[in-house]
Amino acid sequence: MKRRTGLRSIGVFEVCNTLLMLGVCFLTLYPMWFVLINSLNAPEQALLGTVNWFPEQLSLASYSVVFNDKTMMNGFLITTLRTIIGSAAHVLFTAIIAYGLSKTTLIGRKVYMKVALVTMLFSGGLIPTFILMTKLGLYDNFWVFVIPGMYSFFNMVIFMSFFRTIPDSLEESAKVDGASDYGVLFRIVLPNSMAVIATISLFSAVYHWNDYYQGVIYIRSQDILPLQTILYKIIAENSMSFMQQQAMAQFGARLPGNSIKFASMMVATLPILLFYPFIQRYLVKGVMIGAIKG
């Protein structure tokens, strides 16, 4: 007797699970879609305050205001520099520490690990940290975005787990050829750790791109305000720059402030969203290898 072939019957659980996941996807994506549609709507339609699935009249007036605003573009540049420099410094510094602590022959290794663990569980608090940044000369300084974020215990553990998967024979062969510890790290270990480097780079880049808090606490100069801090002030404090006010005066009352806010949110969010798909496969590979073999 032949068995039945073709699609198997779909159970109640699978139907409910599919519907639940579709609902979660909708709740996750709809806010972004709502912001995009309202940023592209014509000023006349945006003033009505209606909810649309697609723009009634396509208009780039809000984006014109944002891209012509020197404050926003300067914030975009500061955020880009911060993300690149901060992520590179974080990966390099954390990798050097993780490589040393991954060696069981390191004298005082257990003490170093316990001290490092404390930094993940406890923090000094806002006021002591603010005083420290001021004493170090980092207040209202671009490097306040880079130096405090150069080390992370969690990311160091991921690095250590990955480094332990690299065969000791590779390092021993390099040392026989006269390579120093730094030579082994930069010529052998790091080139074979691109998956975990991409993973930590993504973690760090997302943090630096999305962070607004440091700009609010430590920065007073408008010239080095990051984009997210500017966006925070536009949305939370309901403030706009002089250039935006001029642009709104040019368009008249037809261009509502919410349209500019939505356009600013899209400009601040899209770059990191477009960057993520290119590095996603390295992210999954790096985390899984560190978790399974570590």
Short mmCIF file of the C-alpha atoms (twelve columns), coordinates in Angstrom:
data_MODEL
# 
_entry.id   MODEL 
# 
loop_
_atom_site.group_PDB 
_atom_site.id 
_atom_site.type_symbol 
_atom_site.label_atom_id 
_atom_site.label_alt_id 
_atom_site.label_comp_id 
_atom_site.label_asym_id 
_atom_site.label_seq_id 
_atom_site.Cartn_x 
_atom_site.Cartn_y 
_atom_site.Cartn_z 
_atom_site.pdbx_PDB_model_num 
ATOM 1   C CA . MET A 1   0.000  0.000  0.000  1 
ATOM 2   C CA . LYS A 2   1.480  3.347  -1.009 1 
ATOM 3   C CA . ARG A 3   1.908  6.095  1.502  1 
ATOM 4   C CA . ARG A 4   0.355  9.459  0.843  1 
ATOM 5   C CA . THR A 5   2.792  12.041 -0.457 1 
ATOM 6   C CA . GLY A 6   2.595  15.811 -0.659 1 
ATOM 7   C CA . LEU A 7   2.094  18.499 1.946  1 
ATOM 8   C CA . ARG A 8   1.590  17.222 5.460  1 
ATOM 9   C CA . SER A 9   -1.386 18.412 7.433  1 
ATOM 10  C CA . ILE A 10  -0.859 21.628 9.324  1 
ATOM 11  C CA . GLY A 11  -1.578 21.402 13.041 1 
ATOM 12  C CA . VAL A 12  -3.414 23.901 15.229 1 
ATOM 13  C CA . PHE A 13  -0.195 24.832 17.033 1 
ATOM 14  C CA . GLU A 14  1.579  25.712 13.771 1 
ATOM 15  C CA . VAL A 15  -1.337 27.885 12.642 1 
ATOM 16  C CA . CYS A 16  -1.472 29.708 15.979 1 
ATOM 17  C CA . ASN A 17  2.299  30.075 16.076 1 
ATOM 18  C CA . THR A 18  2.362  31.505 12.548 1 
ATOM 19  C CA . LEU A 19  -0.400 33.978 13.345 1 
ATOM 20  C CA . LEU A 20  1.369  34.989 16.556 1 
ATOM 21  C CA . MET A 21  4.663  35.585 14.745 1 
ATOM 22  C CA . LEU A 22  2.898  37.599 12.049 1 
ATOM 23  C CA . GLY A 23  1.323  39.716 14.774 1 
ATOM 24  C CA . VAL A 24  4.698  40.281 16.426 1 
ATOM 25  C CA . CYS A 25  6.251  41.228 13.071 1 
ATOM 26  C CA . PHE A 26  3.423  43.679 12.428 1 
ATOM 27  C CA . LEU A 27  3.792  45.310 15.856 1 
ATOM 28  C CA . THR A 28  7.550  45.573 15.281 1 
ATOM 29  C CA . LEU A 29  7.500  46.954 11.735 1 
ATOM 30  C CA . TYR A 30  4.396  49.148 11.767 1 
ATOM 31  C CA . PRO A 31  5.868  51.985 13.913 1 
ATOM 32  C CA . MET A 32  8.764  52.314 11.471 1 
ATOM 33  C CA . TRP A 33  6.364  52.191 8.517  1 
ATOM 34  C CA . PHE A 34  4.167  54.844 10.166 1 
ATOM 35  C CA . VAL A 35  7.155  57.160 10.620 1 
ATOM 36  C CA . LEU A 36  8.280  56.598 7.015  1 
ATOM 37  C CA . ILE A 37  4.842  57.297 5.522  1 
ATOM 38  C CA . ASN A 38  4.314  60.464 7.550  1 
ATOM 39  C CA . SER A 39  7.774  61.737 6.668  1 
ATOM 40  C CA . LEU A 40  6.992  61.295 2.950  1 
ATOM 41  C CA . ASN A 41  3.483  62.761 3.048  1 
ATOM 42  C CA . ALA A 42  2.801  66.153 1.543  1 
ATOM 43  C CA . PRO A 43  2.480  68.968 4.123  1 
ATOM 44  C CA . GLU A 44  -1.254 69.317 3.430  1 
ATOM 45  C CA . GLN A 45  -1.844 65.624 4.182  1 
ATOM 46  C CA . ALA A 46  0.424  65.625 7.224  1 
ATOM 47  C CA . LEU A 47  -1.573 68.487 8.732  1 
ATOM 48  C CA . LEU A 48  -4.739 66.355 8.625  1 
ATOM 49  C CA . GLY A 49  -3.211 63.843 11.045 1 
ATOM 50  C CA . THR A 50  -4.803 60.851 9.337  1 
ATOM 51  C CA . VAL A 51  -3.308 57.355 9.388  1 
ATOM 52  C CA . ASN A 52  -2.453 56.088 5.909  1 
ATOM 53  C CA . TRP A 53  -0.813 52.921 4.642  1 
ATOM 54  C CA . PHE A 54  0.766  54.809 1.735  1 
ATOM 55  C CA . PRO A 55  1.511  58.504 1.138  1 
ATOM 56  C CA . GLU A 56  -1.488 60.323 -0.309 1 
ATOM 57  C CA . GLN A 57  0.808  62.864 -1.974 1 
ATOM 58  C CA . LEU A 58  4.510  62.128 -2.097 1 
ATOM 59  C CA . SER A 59  6.686  65.002 -0.903 1 
ATOM 60  C CA . LEU A 60  10.333 65.320 0.172  1 
ATOM 61  C CA . ALA A 61  9.895  68.717 1.807  1 
ATOM 62  C CA . SER A 62  10.648 67.378 5.288  1 
ATOM 63  C CA . TYR A 63  13.834 65.656 4.117  1 
ATOM 64  C CA . SER A 64  14.856 68.850 2.342  1 
ATOM 65  C CA . VAL A 65  14.614 70.681 5.650  1 
ATOM 66  C CA . VAL A 66  16.656 68.012 7.461  1 
ATOM 67  C CA . PHE A 67  19.428 67.761 4.860  1 
ATOM 68  C CA . ASN A 68  19.711 71.543 4.578  1 
ATOM 69  C CA . ASP A 69  20.099 71.865 8.337  1 
ATOM 70  C CA . LYS A 70  23.788 72.314 9.219  1 
ATOM 71  C CA . THR A 71  23.216 71.147 12.797 1 
ATOM 72  C CA . MET A 72  21.730 67.835 11.665 1 
ATOM 73  C CA . MET A 73  24.426 67.206 9.071  1 
ATOM 74  C CA . ASN A 74  27.176 68.061 11.551 1 
ATOM 75  C CA . GLY A 75  25.569 65.662 14.043 1 
ATOM 76  C CA . PHE A 76  25.490 62.982 11.352 1 
ATOM 77  C CA . LEU A 77  29.223 63.483 10.751 1 
ATOM 78  C CA . ILE A 78  30.034 63.360 14.483 1 
ATOM 79  C CA . THR A 79  27.993 60.191 14.935 1 
ATOM 80  C CA . THR A 80  29.670 58.543 11.936 1 
ATOM 81  C CA . LEU A 81  33.158 59.408 13.221 1 
ATOM 82  C CA . ARG A 82  32.217 58.271 16.693 1 
ATOM 83  C CA . THR A 83  30.893 54.959 15.423 1 
ATOM 84  C CA . ILE A 84  33.960 54.215 13.287 1 
ATOM 85  C CA . ILE A 85  36.648 55.348 15.761 1 
ATOM 86  C CA . GLY A 86  34.823 54.068 18.848 1 
ATOM 87  C CA . SER A 87  34.109 50.633 17.379 1 
ATOM 88  C CA . ALA A 88  37.684 50.201 16.109 1 
ATOM 89  C CA . ALA A 89  39.158 51.254 19.470 1 
ATOM 90  C CA . HIS A 90  36.771 48.996 21.369 1 
ATOM 91  C CA . VAL A 91  37.525 45.929 19.250 1 
ATOM 92  C CA . LEU A 92  41.299 46.470 19.389 1 
ATOM 93  C CA . PHE A 93  41.532 47.189 23.124 1 
ATOM 94  C CA . THR A 94  39.106 44.430 24.155 1 
ATOM 95  C CA . ALA A 95  40.846 41.884 21.890 1 
ATOM 96  C CA . ILE A 96  44.259 42.638 23.419 1 
ATOM 97  C CA . ILE A 97  42.927 42.165 26.957 1 
ATOM 98  C CA . ALA A 98  40.976 39.030 26.017 1 
ATOM 99  C CA . TYR A 99  44.017 37.463 24.360 1 
ATOM 100 C CA . GLY A 100 46.105 37.902 27.495 1 
ATOM 101 C CA . LEU A 101 43.396 36.611 29.842 1 
ATOM 102 C CA . SER A 102 42.698 33.616 27.597 1 
ATOM 103 C CA . LYS A 103 46.138 32.225 28.536 1 
ATOM 104 C CA . THR A 104 46.031 30.015 31.633 1 
ATOM 105 C CA . THR A 105 49.738 30.665 32.181 1 
ATOM 106 C CA . LEU A 106 49.142 34.370 32.867 1 
ATOM 107 C CA . ILE A 107 50.252 35.240 36.404 1 
ATOM 108 C CA . GLY A 108 47.361 36.614 38.468 1 
ATOM 109 C CA . ARG A 109 44.799 35.670 35.829 1 
ATOM 110 C CA . LYS A 110 42.080 34.759 38.371 1 
ATOM 111 C CA . VAL A 111 42.502 38.060 40.182 1 
ATOM 112 C CA . TYR A 112 42.232 39.997 36.918 1 
ATOM 113 C CA . MET A 113 39.081 38.097 35.972 1 
ATOM 114 C CA . LYS A 114 37.427 38.830 39.323 1 
ATOM 115 C CA . VAL A 115 38.297 42.516 39.094 1 
ATOM 116 C CA . ALA A 116 36.981 42.644 35.527 1 
ATOM 117 C CA . LEU A 117 33.759 40.897 36.589 1 
ATOM 118 C CA . VAL A 118 33.091 43.608 39.169 1 
ATOM 119 C CA . THR A 119 33.009 46.246 36.418 1 
ATOM 120 C CA . MET A 120 30.111 44.403 34.771 1 
ATOM 121 C CA . LEU A 121 28.069 43.969 37.957 1 
ATOM 122 C CA . PHE A 122 28.599 47.390 39.532 1 
ATOM 123 C CA . SER A 123 29.181 50.946 38.324 1 
ATOM 124 C CA . GLY A 124 30.405 54.048 40.091 1 
ATOM 125 C CA . GLY A 125 27.197 55.972 39.476 1 
ATOM 126 C CA . LEU A 126 26.457 59.078 37.448 1 
ATOM 127 C CA . ILE A 127 27.971 61.735 39.742 1 
ATOM 128 C CA . PRO A 128 31.349 59.980 40.340 1 
ATOM 129 C CA . THR A 129 31.563 59.165 36.626 1 
ATOM 130 C CA . PHE A 130 30.788 62.769 35.700 1 
ATOM 131 C CA . ILE A 131 33.489 64.030 38.101 1 
ATOM 132 C CA . LEU A 132 35.962 61.510 36.658 1 
ATOM 133 C CA . MET A 133 35.246 62.570 33.068 1 
ATOM 134 C CA . THR A 134 35.691 66.210 34.085 1 
ATOM 135 C CA . LYS A 135 39.013 65.542 35.864 1 
ATOM 136 C CA . LEU A 136 40.270 63.620 32.831 1 
ATOM 137 C CA . GLY A 137 39.473 66.577 30.581 1 
ATOM 138 C CA . LEU A 138 36.833 64.643 28.641 1 
ATOM 139 C CA . TYR A 139 33.907 66.925 29.460 1 
ATOM 140 C CA . ASP A 140 32.683 68.627 26.279 1 
ATOM 141 C CA . ASN A 141 35.323 66.678 24.364 1 
ATOM 142 C CA . PHE A 142 34.798 64.345 21.402 1 
ATOM 143 C CA . TRP A 143 36.935 61.632 23.031 1 
ATOM 144 C CA . VAL A 144 34.357 61.159 25.781 1 
ATOM 145 C CA . PHE A 145 32.497 59.072 23.195 1 
ATOM 146 C CA . VAL A 146 35.504 56.808 22.594 1 
ATOM 147 C CA . ILE A 147 37.677 56.307 25.689 1 
ATOM 148 C CA . PRO A 148 35.051 55.219 28.287 1 
ATOM 149 C CA . GLY A 149 33.662 52.627 25.850 1 
ATOM 150 C CA . MET A 150 36.941 50.963 24.913 1 
ATOM 151 C CA . TYR A 151 36.379 47.984 27.208 1 
ATOM 152 C CA . SER A 152 33.458 45.657 27.891 1 
ATOM 153 C CA . PHE A 153 33.658 42.552 30.069 1 
ATOM 154 C CA . PHE A 154 30.841 40.827 28.183 1 
ATOM 155 C CA . ASN A 155 32.523 41.318 24.806 1 
ATOM 156 C CA . MET A 156 35.854 40.287 26.308 1 
ATOM 157 C CA . VAL A 157 34.344 36.944 27.339 1 
ATOM 158 C CA . ILE A 158 33.127 36.398 23.756 1 
ATOM 159 C CA . PHE A 159 36.636 37.149 22.468 1 
ATOM 160 C CA . MET A 160 38.203 34.775 25.015 1 
ATOM 161 C CA . SER A 161 35.831 31.958 24.086 1 
ATOM 162 C CA . PHE A 162 36.708 32.344 20.414 1 
ATOM 163 C CA . PHE A 163 40.457 32.619 20.977 1 
ATOM 164 C CA . ARG A 164 40.451 29.292 22.807 1 
ATOM 165 C CA . THR A 165 39.173 27.570 19.660 1 
ATOM 166 C CA . ILE A 166 42.335 28.517 17.738 1 
ATOM 167 C CA . PRO A 167 44.862 25.618 17.811 1 
ATOM 168 C CA . ASP A 168 47.880 26.218 20.029 1 
ATOM 169 C CA . SER A 169 50.089 24.757 17.294 1 
ATOM 170 C CA . LEU A 170 49.589 27.893 15.178 1 
ATOM 171 C CA . GLU A 171 50.866 30.150 17.937 1 
ATOM 172 C CA . GLU A 172 53.733 27.807 18.797 1 
ATOM 173 C CA . SER A 173 54.861 27.710 15.161 1 
ATOM 174 C CA . ALA A 174 54.831 31.506 15.002 1 
ATOM 175 C CA . LYS A 175 56.866 31.818 18.193 1 
ATOM 176 C CA . VAL A 176 59.381 29.288 16.875 1 
ATOM 177 C CA . ASP A 177 59.814 31.607 13.874 1 
ATOM 178 C CA . GLY A 178 60.578 34.467 16.281 1 
ATOM 179 C CA . ALA A 179 57.189 36.185 16.541 1 
ATOM 180 C CA . SER A 180 56.416 38.122 19.723 1 
ATOM 181 C CA . ASP A 181 53.119 37.930 21.598 1 
ATOM 182 C CA . TYR A 182 51.831 40.986 19.734 1 
ATOM 183 C CA . GLY A 183 53.050 39.470 16.473 1 
ATOM 184 C CA . VAL A 184 51.108 36.284 17.195 1 
ATOM 185 C CA . LEU A 185 48.009 38.292 18.070 1 
ATOM 186 C CA . PHE A 186 48.017 40.551 15.005 1 
ATOM 187 C CA . ARG A 187 49.390 38.077 12.440 1 
ATOM 188 C CA . ILE A 188 47.846 34.777 13.553 1 
ATOM 189 C CA . VAL A 189 44.998 35.176 16.020 1 
ATOM 190 C CA . LEU A 190 43.080 38.216 14.754 1 
ATOM 191 C CA . PRO A 191 43.178 37.246 11.030 1 
ATOM 192 C CA . ASN A 192 41.602 33.927 12.040 1 
ATOM 193 C CA . SER A 193 38.958 35.624 14.197 1 
ATOM 194 C CA . MET A 194 37.099 37.707 11.630 1 
ATOM 195 C CA . ALA A 195 33.734 36.216 12.606 1 
ATOM 196 C CA . VAL A 196 33.975 37.297 16.242 1 
ATOM 197 C CA . ILE A 197 35.530 40.644 15.250 1 
ATOM 198 C CA . ALA A 198 32.522 41.315 13.003 1 
ATOM 199 C CA . THR A 199 30.206 40.345 15.857 1 
ATOM 200 C CA . ILE A 200 31.793 42.661 18.408 1 
ATOM 201 C CA . SER A 201 32.093 45.412 15.801 1 
ATOM 202 C CA . LEU A 202 28.352 45.239 15.188 1 
ATOM 203 C CA . PHE A 203 27.581 45.305 18.919 1 
ATOM 204 C CA . SER A 204 29.822 48.330 19.381 1 
ATOM 205 C CA . ALA A 205 28.653 50.137 16.234 1 
ATOM 206 C CA . VAL A 206 24.978 49.800 17.188 1 
ATOM 207 C CA . TYR A 207 25.751 51.148 20.673 1 
ATOM 208 C CA . HIS A 208 27.708 54.132 19.403 1 
ATOM 209 C CA . TRP A 209 25.176 54.968 16.681 1 
ATOM 210 C CA . ASN A 210 22.117 54.764 18.955 1 
ATOM 211 C CA . ASP A 211 23.567 56.348 22.100 1 
ATOM 212 C CA . TYR A 212 22.269 59.803 22.963 1 
ATOM 213 C CA . TYR A 213 22.831 59.793 26.724 1 
ATOM 214 C CA . GLN A 214 26.512 60.713 26.699 1 
ATOM 215 C CA . GLY A 215 25.796 63.685 24.485 1 
ATOM 216 C CA . VAL A 216 23.133 64.888 26.904 1 
ATOM 217 C CA . ILE A 217 25.360 64.532 29.998 1 
ATOM 218 C CA . TYR A 218 28.865 65.403 28.786 1 
ATOM 219 C CA . ILE A 219 28.474 67.653 25.739 1 
ATOM 220 C CA . ARG A 220 27.495 71.314 25.713 1 
ATOM 221 C CA . SER A 221 29.052 72.496 22.473 1 
ATOM 222 C CA . GLN A 222 26.712 72.322 19.489 1 
ATOM 223 C CA . ASP A 223 29.636 71.474 17.204 1 
ATOM 224 C CA . ILE A 224 30.170 67.976 18.664 1 
ATOM 225 C CA . LEU A 225 26.622 66.951 19.472 1 
ATOM 226 C CA . PRO A 226 25.884 63.486 18.021 1 
ATOM 227 C CA . LEU A 227 22.883 62.957 15.794 1 
ATOM 228 C CA . GLN A 228 20.899 60.944 18.343 1 
ATOM 229 C CA . THR A 229 21.268 63.690 20.969 1 
ATOM 230 C CA . ILE A 230 19.993 66.253 18.474 1 
ATOM 231 C CA . LEU A 231 17.071 63.959 17.666 1 
ATOM 232 C CA . TYR A 232 16.383 63.534 21.390 1 
ATOM 233 C CA . LYS A 233 16.183 67.304 21.834 1 
ATOM 234 C CA . ILE A 234 13.889 67.648 18.829 1 
ATOM 235 C CA . ILE A 235 11.479 64.959 20.074 1 
ATOM 236 C CA . ALA A 236 11.712 65.062 23.872 1 
ATOM 237 C CA . GLU A 237 12.361 68.759 24.377 1 
ATOM 238 C CA . ASN A 238 10.281 69.804 21.345 1 
ATOM 239 C CA . SER A 239 13.084 72.099 20.168 1 
ATOM 240 C CA . MET A 240 14.315 72.772 16.659 1 
ATOM 241 C CA . SER A 241 17.440 74.368 15.334 1 
ATOM 242 C CA . PHE A 242 17.510 77.833 13.814 1 
ATOM 243 C CA . MET A 243 17.935 76.363 10.314 1 
ATOM 244 C CA . GLN A 244 14.833 74.212 10.756 1 
ATOM 245 C CA . GLN A 245 12.812 77.171 11.963 1 
ATOM 246 C CA . GLN A 246 13.924 79.154 8.922  1 
ATOM 247 C CA . ALA A 247 12.938 76.302 6.608  1 
ATOM 248 C CA . MET A 248 9.538  76.020 8.253  1 
ATOM 249 C CA . ALA A 249 9.070  79.767 7.815  1 
ATOM 250 C CA . GLN A 250 9.934  79.322 4.137  1 
ATOM 251 C CA . PHE A 251 7.284  76.638 3.700  1 
ATOM 252 C CA . GLY A 252 4.891  78.468 5.991  1 
ATOM 253 C CA . ALA A 253 2.383  76.772 8.237  1 
ATOM 254 C CA . ARG A 254 1.927  74.076 5.617  1 
ATOM 255 C CA . LEU A 255 4.940  72.147 6.944  1 
ATOM 256 C CA . PRO A 256 4.152  70.765 10.432 1 
ATOM 257 C CA . GLY A 257 6.844  70.096 13.013 1 
ATOM 258 C CA . ASN A 258 5.919  66.406 13.237 1 
ATOM 259 C CA . SER A 259 6.915  65.868 9.610  1 
ATOM 260 C CA . ILE A 260 10.403 67.187 10.361 1 
ATOM 261 C CA . LYS A 261 10.609 64.972 13.448 1 
ATOM 262 C CA . PHE A 262 9.644  61.889 11.439 1 
ATOM 263 C CA . ALA A 263 12.147 62.716 8.698  1 
ATOM 264 C CA . SER A 264 14.880 63.243 11.322 1 
ATOM 265 C CA . MET A 265 14.091 59.858 12.855 1 
ATOM 266 C CA . MET A 266 14.398 58.135 9.484  1 
ATOM 267 C CA . VAL A 267 17.719 59.837 8.713  1 
ATOM 268 C CA . ALA A 268 19.052 58.771 12.124 1 
ATOM 269 C CA . THR A 269 17.819 55.168 11.853 1 
ATOM 270 C CA . LEU A 270 18.254 54.044 8.241  1 
ATOM 271 C CA . PRO A 271 22.099 53.899 8.084  1 
ATOM 272 C CA . ILE A 272 22.425 51.323 10.859 1 
ATOM 273 C CA . LEU A 273 19.469 49.338 9.464  1 
ATOM 274 C CA . LEU A 274 21.108 49.186 6.039  1 
ATOM 275 C CA . PHE A 275 24.439 48.174 7.580  1 
ATOM 276 C CA . TYR A 276 23.047 45.253 9.589  1 
ATOM 277 C CA . PRO A 277 22.108 42.805 6.755  1 
ATOM 278 C CA . PHE A 278 25.675 42.822 5.377  1 
ATOM 279 C CA . ILE A 279 27.139 41.666 8.684  1 
ATOM 280 C CA . GLN A 280 24.326 39.475 10.022 1 
ATOM 281 C CA . ARG A 281 25.871 36.179 8.898  1 
ATOM 282 C CA . TYR A 282 29.112 37.032 10.688 1 
ATOM 283 C CA . LEU A 283 27.115 37.939 13.787 1 
ATOM 284 C CA . VAL A 284 25.380 34.563 13.994 1 
ATOM 285 C CA . LYS A 285 28.579 32.651 13.235 1 
ATOM 286 C CA . GLY A 286 30.650 34.541 15.793 1 
ATOM 287 C CA . VAL A 287 28.165 34.200 18.634 1 
ATOM 288 C CA . MET A 288 27.461 30.501 17.970 1 
ATOM 289 C CA . ILE A 289 31.120 29.494 17.724 1 
ATOM 290 C CA . GLY A 290 31.917 31.316 20.942 1 
ATOM 291 C CA . ALA A 291 28.926 29.761 22.687 1 
ATOM 292 C CA . ILE A 292 29.406 26.167 21.504 1 
ATOM 293 C CA . LYS A 293 33.182 25.798 21.645 1 
ATOM 294 C CA . GLY A 294 33.843 28.217 24.506 1 
# 
